[in-house]
Amino acid sequence: MESLTGRVIVITGASSGFGELIAQRCVAAGARVALAARTSAKLDQLAAHLGGPARAIAITTDVGNPDDVARLAQTTLDHFGHVDVLVNNAGFGVFDRLAEARLDDIRAMMEVNVFGALACTQAFLPHMLARRSGQIVMMASMAGLVAAPNMGGYTASKHALVGLSRTLMLELEGSGVRCAMICPGVAETGFQHRAGADKYPRIARLSACTAEQVADATVRAIARRTHGEIVVPWYGRLLALISYPLPGATRAVMRLIG
């Protein structure tokens, strides 16, 4: 495992799934972490398990609440003195065909998956730019690269996050701050309980991966200060590459596989 000694890393959505695994791996590699999520009890347990205030602090945060995001940034800086990495991992999905999708569900996904990530980025980025050092990690999705049935609202939110991430990569050139975008395929986490695992299109399962693979790829990107895009599993990028120049062929594959 590559060393993260001395790094201070903020992880949103840290109480379960990718966020919890990323936090565990970061601390094991020597980092100190600020854990953010809406679930206080699980967050407190994780922080205690990771070593308590010297290594990990829990800050109850709803990334859709501007006051919570401001408190997350201030508390982290007050406690650790600086921040090296922000992992924008908080997010959720609700799957439905667009004809039946609830607008409230789509608005909520946009609020958390897009505006929550943007609000956290704006809260920490000025500090990183002033130090000319840091990294923003965006947890996007294969759904942000390739559209699939039943996932319209979620796909829209992740396409928006991909757009923000790629723009940020351009705007950060020469600043000393970097941006890594992680695009996982389908991985078994608590995410499926809300999204509706039975509504996953079969095509999405071709990009199946494990939560451990995603966490490992994220920690490697942090250790190497990656500035760019990472697809997990790697072969998921092949579908993304053909979907843009060959949209008709991509739809035909979707109809064939489902």
Short mmCIF file of the C-alpha atoms (twelve columns), coordinates in Angstrom:
data_MODEL
# 
_entry.id   MODEL 
# 
loop_
_atom_site.group_PDB 
_atom_site.id 
_atom_site.type_symbol 
_atom_site.label_atom_id 
_atom_site.label_alt_id 
_atom_site.label_comp_id 
_atom_site.label_asym_id 
_atom_site.label_seq_id 
_atom_site.Cartn_x 
_atom_site.Cartn_y 
_atom_site.Cartn_z 
_atom_site.pdbx_PDB_model_num 
ATOM 1   C CA . MET A 1   0.000   0.000  0.000   1 
ATOM 2   C CA . GLU A 2   1.308   3.440  -0.958  1 
ATOM 3   C CA . SER A 3   1.924   5.849  1.897   1 
ATOM 4   C CA . LEU A 4   -0.450  8.714  2.698   1 
ATOM 5   C CA . THR A 5   1.441   9.772  5.810   1 
ATOM 6   C CA . GLY A 6   0.775   13.401 6.686   1 
ATOM 7   C CA . ARG A 7   -2.218  13.806 4.385   1 
ATOM 8   C CA . VAL A 8   -5.517  15.154 5.712   1 
ATOM 9   C CA . ILE A 9   -8.439  13.749 3.739   1 
ATOM 10  C CA . VAL A 10  -12.125 14.729 3.914   1 
ATOM 11  C CA . ILE A 11  -14.538 11.997 2.820   1 
ATOM 12  C CA . THR A 12  -18.251 12.629 2.339   1 
ATOM 13  C CA . GLY A 13  -20.719 9.753  2.435   1 
ATOM 14  C CA . ALA A 14  -18.231 8.069  4.770   1 
ATOM 15  C CA . SER A 15  -20.580 6.036  6.955   1 
ATOM 16  C CA . SER A 16  -20.957 3.098  4.534   1 
ATOM 17  C CA . GLY A 17  -20.126 1.718  1.094   1 
ATOM 18  C CA . PHE A 18  -17.249 3.215  -0.866  1 
ATOM 19  C CA . GLY A 19  -16.758 6.007  1.678   1 
ATOM 20  C CA . GLU A 20  -16.253 3.685  4.627   1 
ATOM 21  C CA . LEU A 21  -13.774 1.499  2.734   1 
ATOM 22  C CA . ILE A 22  -11.860 4.522  1.435   1 
ATOM 23  C CA . ALA A 23  -11.612 5.913  4.980   1 
ATOM 24  C CA . GLN A 24  -10.290 2.611  6.336   1 
ATOM 25  C CA . ARG A 25  -7.668  2.357  3.605   1 
ATOM 26  C CA . CYS A 26  -6.577  5.991  3.958   1 
ATOM 27  C CA . VAL A 27  -6.016  5.657  7.703   1 
ATOM 28  C CA . ALA A 28  -4.197  2.337  7.206   1 
ATOM 29  C CA . ALA A 29  -1.877  4.171  4.790   1 
ATOM 30  C CA . GLY A 30  -1.095  6.861  7.369   1 
ATOM 31  C CA . ALA A 31  -3.615  9.603  6.612   1 
ATOM 32  C CA . ARG A 32  -5.846  11.526 8.989   1 
ATOM 33  C CA . VAL A 33  -9.463  11.767 7.965   1 
ATOM 34  C CA . ALA A 34  -12.553 13.896 8.483   1 
ATOM 35  C CA . LEU A 35  -15.608 11.716 8.022   1 
ATOM 36  C CA . ALA A 36  -18.831 13.318 6.824   1 
ATOM 37  C CA . ALA A 37  -22.284 11.755 6.482   1 
ATOM 38  C CA . ARG A 38  -25.831 12.260 7.724   1 
ATOM 39  C CA . THR A 39  -25.807 9.167  9.983   1 
ATOM 40  C CA . SER A 40  -24.208 10.263 13.255  1 
ATOM 41  C CA . ALA A 41  -24.142 6.919  15.066  1 
ATOM 42  C CA . LYS A 42  -22.383 4.975  12.312  1 
ATOM 43  C CA . LEU A 43  -20.016 7.873  11.679  1 
ATOM 44  C CA . ASP A 44  -19.018 8.103  15.344  1 
ATOM 45  C CA . GLN A 45  -18.413 4.343  15.493  1 
ATOM 46  C CA . LEU A 46  -16.201 4.459  12.419  1 
ATOM 47  C CA . ALA A 47  -14.173 7.397  13.743  1 
ATOM 48  C CA . ALA A 48  -13.609 5.588  17.040  1 
ATOM 49  C CA . HIS A 49  -12.633 2.394  15.210  1 
ATOM 50  C CA . LEU A 50  -10.097 4.317  13.117  1 
ATOM 51  C CA . GLY A 51  -8.306  5.751  16.133  1 
ATOM 52  C CA . GLY A 52  -10.318 8.645  17.486  1 
ATOM 53  C CA . PRO A 53  -9.582  12.381 17.224  1 
ATOM 54  C CA . ALA A 54  -5.872  12.021 16.504  1 
ATOM 55  C CA . ARG A 55  -6.618  10.060 13.330  1 
ATOM 56  C CA . ALA A 56  -10.304 10.468 12.519  1 
ATOM 57  C CA . ILE A 57  -13.090 12.898 13.345  1 
ATOM 58  C CA . ALA A 58  -16.799 12.510 12.608  1 
ATOM 59  C CA . ILE A 59  -18.765 15.540 11.415  1 
ATOM 60  C CA . THR A 60  -22.469 14.975 10.809  1 
ATOM 61  C CA . THR A 61  -23.125 16.589 7.446   1 
ATOM 62  C CA . ASP A 62  -25.902 16.825 4.908   1 
ATOM 63  C CA . VAL A 63  -24.062 17.971 1.775   1 
ATOM 64  C CA . GLY A 64  -27.322 19.467 0.541   1 
ATOM 65  C CA . ASN A 65  -27.307 21.906 3.469   1 
ATOM 66  C CA . PRO A 66  -24.972 24.912 2.939   1 
ATOM 67  C CA . ASP A 67  -24.617 25.496 6.694   1 
ATOM 68  C CA . ASP A 68  -23.550 21.871 7.210   1 
ATOM 69  C CA . VAL A 69  -20.975 22.132 4.425   1 
ATOM 70  C CA . ALA A 70  -19.533 25.346 5.862   1 
ATOM 71  C CA . ARG A 71  -19.314 23.707 9.296   1 
ATOM 72  C CA . LEU A 72  -17.597 20.658 7.790   1 
ATOM 73  C CA . ALA A 73  -14.894 22.840 6.258   1 
ATOM 74  C CA . GLN A 74  -14.369 25.007 9.339   1 
ATOM 75  C CA . THR A 75  -14.335 22.105 11.799  1 
ATOM 76  C CA . THR A 76  -11.851 20.147 9.705   1 
ATOM 77  C CA . LEU A 77  -9.498  23.105 9.306   1 
ATOM 78  C CA . ASP A 78  -9.745  23.984 12.986  1 
ATOM 79  C CA . HIS A 79  -8.943  20.404 14.005  1 
ATOM 80  C CA . PHE A 80  -6.234  19.422 11.517  1 
ATOM 81  C CA . GLY A 81  -4.950  22.821 10.355  1 
ATOM 82  C CA . HIS A 82  -5.124  22.059 6.658   1 
ATOM 83  C CA . VAL A 83  -6.790  19.786 4.087   1 
ATOM 84  C CA . ASP A 84  -4.957  17.917 1.333   1 
ATOM 85  C CA . VAL A 85  -7.770  15.962 -0.304  1 
ATOM 86  C CA . LEU A 86  -11.548 16.197 -0.585  1 
ATOM 87  C CA . VAL A 87  -13.330 13.013 -1.682  1 
ATOM 88  C CA . ASN A 88  -16.810 13.924 -2.929  1 
ATOM 89  C CA . ASN A 89  -18.327 10.490 -2.406  1 
ATOM 90  C CA . ALA A 90  -21.811 11.300 -1.041  1 
ATOM 91  C CA . GLY A 91  -24.533 10.300 -3.469  1 
ATOM 92  C CA . PHE A 92  -27.546 8.090  -4.075  1 
ATOM 93  C CA . GLY A 93  -29.754 6.813  -6.855  1 
ATOM 94  C CA . VAL A 94  -33.408 6.003  -7.463  1 
ATOM 95  C CA . PHE A 95  -34.041 3.968  -10.607 1 
ATOM 96  C CA . ASP A 96  -37.204 4.239  -12.687 1 
ATOM 97  C CA . ARG A 97  -38.209 4.647  -16.295 1 
ATOM 98  C CA . LEU A 98  -38.513 8.349  -17.040 1 
ATOM 99  C CA . ALA A 99  -42.241 8.094  -17.739 1 
ATOM 100 C CA . GLU A 100 -42.817 6.963  -14.138 1 
ATOM 101 C CA . ALA A 101 -39.952 8.725  -12.340 1 
ATOM 102 C CA . ARG A 102 -40.884 11.117 -9.543  1 
ATOM 103 C CA . LEU A 103 -39.575 14.649 -10.089 1 
ATOM 104 C CA . ASP A 104 -38.912 14.924 -6.360  1 
ATOM 105 C CA . ASP A 105 -36.539 11.942 -6.569  1 
ATOM 106 C CA . ILE A 106 -34.671 13.466 -9.506  1 
ATOM 107 C CA . ARG A 107 -34.405 16.849 -7.776  1 
ATOM 108 C CA . ALA A 108 -33.054 15.150 -4.650  1 
ATOM 109 C CA . MET A 109 -30.416 13.280 -6.670  1 
ATOM 110 C CA . MET A 110 -29.344 16.513 -8.323  1 
ATOM 111 C CA . GLU A 111 -29.183 18.232 -4.936  1 
ATOM 112 C CA . VAL A 112 -26.893 15.609 -3.395  1 
ATOM 113 C CA . ASN A 113 -24.977 14.164 -6.342  1 
ATOM 114 C CA . VAL A 114 -24.296 17.450 -8.116  1 
ATOM 115 C CA . PHE A 115 -24.891 20.489 -5.918  1 
ATOM 116 C CA . GLY A 116 -23.613 18.721 -2.804  1 
ATOM 117 C CA . ALA A 117 -20.325 17.868 -4.523  1 
ATOM 118 C CA . LEU A 118 -20.074 21.393 -5.923  1 
ATOM 119 C CA . ALA A 119 -20.785 23.004 -2.541  1 
ATOM 120 C CA . CYS A 120 -18.104 20.907 -0.826  1 
ATOM 121 C CA . THR A 121 -15.634 21.683 -3.603  1 
ATOM 122 C CA . GLN A 122 -16.266 25.415 -3.261  1 
ATOM 123 C CA . ALA A 123 -15.873 25.152 0.521   1 
ATOM 124 C CA . PHE A 124 -12.409 23.552 0.372   1 
ATOM 125 C CA . LEU A 125 -10.951 24.697 -2.948  1 
ATOM 126 C CA . PRO A 126 -9.969  28.260 -1.904  1 
ATOM 127 C CA . HIS A 127 -7.859  26.785 0.918   1 
ATOM 128 C CA . MET A 128 -6.127  24.419 -1.521  1 
ATOM 129 C CA . LEU A 129 -5.560  27.137 -4.111  1 
ATOM 130 C CA . ALA A 130 -4.019  29.409 -1.469  1 
ATOM 131 C CA . ARG A 131 -1.586  26.603 -0.543  1 
ATOM 132 C CA . ARG A 132 -1.069  25.690 -4.226  1 
ATOM 133 C CA . SER A 133 -1.535  22.096 -3.192  1 
ATOM 134 C CA . GLY A 134 -4.422  19.669 -2.909  1 
ATOM 135 C CA . GLN A 135 -6.742  17.348 -4.751  1 
ATOM 136 C CA . ILE A 136 -10.479 17.102 -5.380  1 
ATOM 137 C CA . VAL A 137 -11.703 13.541 -5.980  1 
ATOM 138 C CA . MET A 138 -15.119 13.197 -7.601  1 
ATOM 139 C CA . MET A 139 -16.970 9.879  -7.255  1 
ATOM 140 C CA . ALA A 140 -18.842 9.856  -10.552 1 
ATOM 141 C CA . SER A 141 -20.093 6.672  -12.235 1 
ATOM 142 C CA . MET A 142 -20.115 4.690  -15.445 1 
ATOM 143 C CA . ALA A 143 -23.682 6.014  -15.595 1 
ATOM 144 C CA . GLY A 144 -22.132 9.437  -16.117 1 
ATOM 145 C CA . LEU A 145 -20.409 8.178  -19.268 1 
ATOM 146 C CA . VAL A 146 -23.040 5.879  -20.794 1 
ATOM 147 C CA . ALA A 147 -26.835 6.157  -20.579 1 
ATOM 148 C CA . ALA A 148 -28.934 3.082  -19.803 1 
ATOM 149 C CA . PRO A 149 -32.651 2.345  -19.338 1 
ATOM 150 C CA . ASN A 150 -34.296 2.883  -15.926 1 
ATOM 151 C CA . MET A 151 -31.484 5.169  -14.781 1 
ATOM 152 C CA . GLY A 152 -32.425 8.497  -16.386 1 
ATOM 153 C CA . GLY A 153 -32.465 10.709 -13.286 1 
ATOM 154 C CA . TYR A 154 -29.359 9.145  -11.774 1 
ATOM 155 C CA . THR A 155 -27.570 9.205  -15.133 1 
ATOM 156 C CA . ALA A 156 -28.416 12.883 -15.568 1 
ATOM 157 C CA . SER A 157 -26.924 13.697 -12.162 1 
ATOM 158 C CA . LYS A 158 -23.737 11.757 -12.878 1 
ATOM 159 C CA . HIS A 159 -23.386 13.238 -16.377 1 
ATOM 160 C CA . ALA A 160 -23.544 16.631 -14.691 1 
ATOM 161 C CA . LEU A 161 -20.857 15.570 -12.216 1 
ATOM 162 C CA . VAL A 162 -18.668 14.343 -15.082 1 
ATOM 163 C CA . GLY A 163 -19.065 17.745 -16.745 1 
ATOM 164 C CA . LEU A 164 -18.130 19.570 -13.541 1 
ATOM 165 C CA . SER A 165 -15.120 17.303 -13.014 1 
ATOM 166 C CA . ARG A 166 -13.771 17.744 -16.527 1 
ATOM 167 C CA . THR A 167 -14.228 21.506 -16.299 1 
ATOM 168 C CA . LEU A 168 -12.442 21.566 -12.944 1 
ATOM 169 C CA . MET A 169 -9.512  19.639 -14.411 1 
ATOM 170 C CA . LEU A 170 -9.116  22.380 -17.028 1 
ATOM 171 C CA . GLU A 171 -9.509  25.243 -14.568 1 
ATOM 172 C CA . LEU A 172 -6.963  23.791 -12.131 1 
ATOM 173 C CA . GLU A 173 -4.139  23.478 -14.659 1 
ATOM 174 C CA . GLY A 174 -1.040  25.194 -13.271 1 
ATOM 175 C CA . SER A 175 -2.637  25.844 -9.874  1 
ATOM 176 C CA . GLY A 176 -0.926  23.040 -7.959  1 
ATOM 177 C CA . VAL A 177 -4.345  21.525 -7.205  1 
ATOM 178 C CA . ARG A 178 -5.511  18.390 -9.003  1 
ATOM 179 C CA . CYS A 179 -8.809  16.697 -9.766  1 
ATOM 180 C CA . ALA A 180 -9.406  12.959 -10.115 1 
ATOM 181 C CA . MET A 181 -12.698 11.544 -11.337 1 
ATOM 182 C CA . ILE A 182 -13.574 7.943  -10.440 1 
ATOM 183 C CA . CYS A 183 -16.232 6.214  -12.562 1 
ATOM 184 C CA . PRO A 184 -17.241 2.877  -11.003 1 
ATOM 185 C CA . GLY A 185 -19.467 0.316  -12.612 1 
ATOM 186 C CA . VAL A 186 -22.046 -1.630 -10.615 1 
ATOM 187 C CA . ALA A 187 -20.707 -2.588 -7.175  1 
ATOM 188 C CA . GLU A 188 -22.537 -4.210 -4.273  1 
ATOM 189 C CA . THR A 189 -22.966 -1.600 -1.532  1 
ATOM 190 C CA . GLY A 190 -25.883 -0.242 0.481   1 
ATOM 191 C CA . PHE A 191 -26.619 1.936  -2.573  1 
ATOM 192 C CA . GLN A 192 -28.764 -0.817 -4.107  1 
ATOM 193 C CA . HIS A 193 -31.291 -0.816 -1.245  1 
ATOM 194 C CA . ARG A 194 -32.544 2.612  -2.248  1 
ATOM 195 C CA . ALA A 195 -31.834 2.501  -5.983  1 
ATOM 196 C CA . GLY A 196 -33.731 -0.735 -6.567  1 
ATOM 197 C CA . ALA A 197 -31.376 -3.538 -7.609  1 
ATOM 198 C CA . ASP A 198 -34.147 -5.221 -9.612  1 
ATOM 199 C CA . LYS A 199 -34.259 -2.191 -11.925 1 
ATOM 200 C CA . TYR A 200 -30.623 -2.357 -12.996 1 
ATOM 201 C CA . PRO A 201 -30.481 -2.912 -16.771 1 
ATOM 202 C CA . ARG A 202 -28.513 -6.009 -17.747 1 
ATOM 203 C CA . ILE A 203 -26.048 -3.875 -19.729 1 
ATOM 204 C CA . ALA A 204 -24.952 -2.206 -16.488 1 
ATOM 205 C CA . ARG A 205 -23.921 -5.546 -15.051 1 
ATOM 206 C CA . LEU A 206 -21.255 -5.865 -17.748 1 
ATOM 207 C CA . SER A 207 -19.344 -3.226 -15.791 1 
ATOM 208 C CA . ALA A 208 -19.653 -5.058 -12.468 1 
ATOM 209 C CA . CYS A 209 -16.874 -4.497 -9.950  1 
ATOM 210 C CA . THR A 210 -16.395 -4.761 -6.200  1 
ATOM 211 C CA . ALA A 211 -16.515 -1.980 -3.640  1 
ATOM 212 C CA . GLU A 212 -12.976 -2.990 -2.675  1 
ATOM 213 C CA . GLN A 213 -11.760 -2.389 -6.235  1 
ATOM 214 C CA . VAL A 214 -13.300 1.069  -6.221  1 
ATOM 215 C CA . ALA A 215 -11.810 1.945  -2.837  1 
ATOM 216 C CA . ASP A 216 -8.378  0.693  -3.904  1 
ATOM 217 C CA . ALA A 217 -8.503  2.695  -7.143  1 
ATOM 218 C CA . THR A 218 -9.517  5.822  -5.226  1 
ATOM 219 C CA . VAL A 219 -6.718  5.492  -2.682  1 
ATOM 220 C CA . ARG A 220 -4.180  4.905  -5.480  1 
ATOM 221 C CA . ALA A 221 -5.431  8.074  -7.202  1 
ATOM 222 C CA . ILE A 222 -4.927  9.985  -3.943  1 
ATOM 223 C CA . ALA A 223 -1.466  8.531  -3.314  1 
ATOM 224 C CA . ARG A 224 -0.352  9.333  -6.870  1 
ATOM 225 C CA . ARG A 225 -2.056  12.750 -6.966  1 
ATOM 226 C CA . THR A 226 -3.855  11.717 -10.130 1 
ATOM 227 C CA . HIS A 227 -5.206  14.465 -12.373 1 
ATOM 228 C CA . GLY A 228 -7.585  12.694 -14.743 1 
ATOM 229 C CA . GLU A 229 -10.223 9.998  -15.126 1 
ATOM 230 C CA . ILE A 230 -10.299 6.440  -13.791 1 
ATOM 231 C CA . VAL A 231 -12.910 3.846  -14.815 1 
ATOM 232 C CA . VAL A 232 -13.454 0.784  -12.609 1 
ATOM 233 C CA . PRO A 233 -13.301 -1.847 -13.994 1 
ATOM 234 C CA . TRP A 234 -10.914 -0.630 -16.694 1 
ATOM 235 C CA . TYR A 235 -12.794 -2.347 -19.525 1 
ATOM 236 C CA . GLY A 236 -15.872 -0.291 -18.731 1 
ATOM 237 C CA . ARG A 237 -14.159 2.511  -20.637 1 
ATOM 238 C CA . LEU A 238 -14.553 0.518  -23.871 1 
ATOM 239 C CA . LEU A 239 -18.332 0.931  -23.789 1 
ATOM 240 C CA . ALA A 240 -17.922 4.622  -22.979 1 
ATOM 241 C CA . LEU A 241 -15.543 5.077  -25.907 1 
ATOM 242 C CA . ILE A 242 -17.940 3.613  -28.485 1 
ATOM 243 C CA . SER A 243 -21.062 5.305  -27.123 1 
ATOM 244 C CA . TYR A 244 -20.079 8.804  -28.293 1 
ATOM 245 C CA . PRO A 245 -19.032 8.207  -31.932 1 
ATOM 246 C CA . LEU A 246 -21.489 5.318  -32.436 1 
ATOM 247 C CA . PRO A 247 -24.722 6.189  -30.589 1 
ATOM 248 C CA . GLY A 248 -26.879 4.093  -32.932 1 
ATOM 249 C CA . ALA A 249 -24.708 1.028  -32.413 1 
ATOM 250 C CA . THR A 250 -24.770 1.629  -28.671 1 
ATOM 251 C CA . ARG A 251 -28.592 1.712  -28.644 1 
ATOM 252 C CA . ALA A 252 -28.628 -1.510 -30.653 1 
ATOM 253 C CA . VAL A 253 -26.393 -3.168 -28.064 1 
ATOM 254 C CA . MET A 254 -28.702 -1.882 -25.330 1 
ATOM 255 C CA . ARG A 255 -31.761 -3.374 -27.081 1 
ATOM 256 C CA . LEU A 256 -29.957 -6.681 -27.578 1 
ATOM 257 C CA . ILE A 257 -28.669 -7.068 -24.039 1 
ATOM 258 C CA . GLY A 258 -31.344 -5.150 -22.132 1 
# 
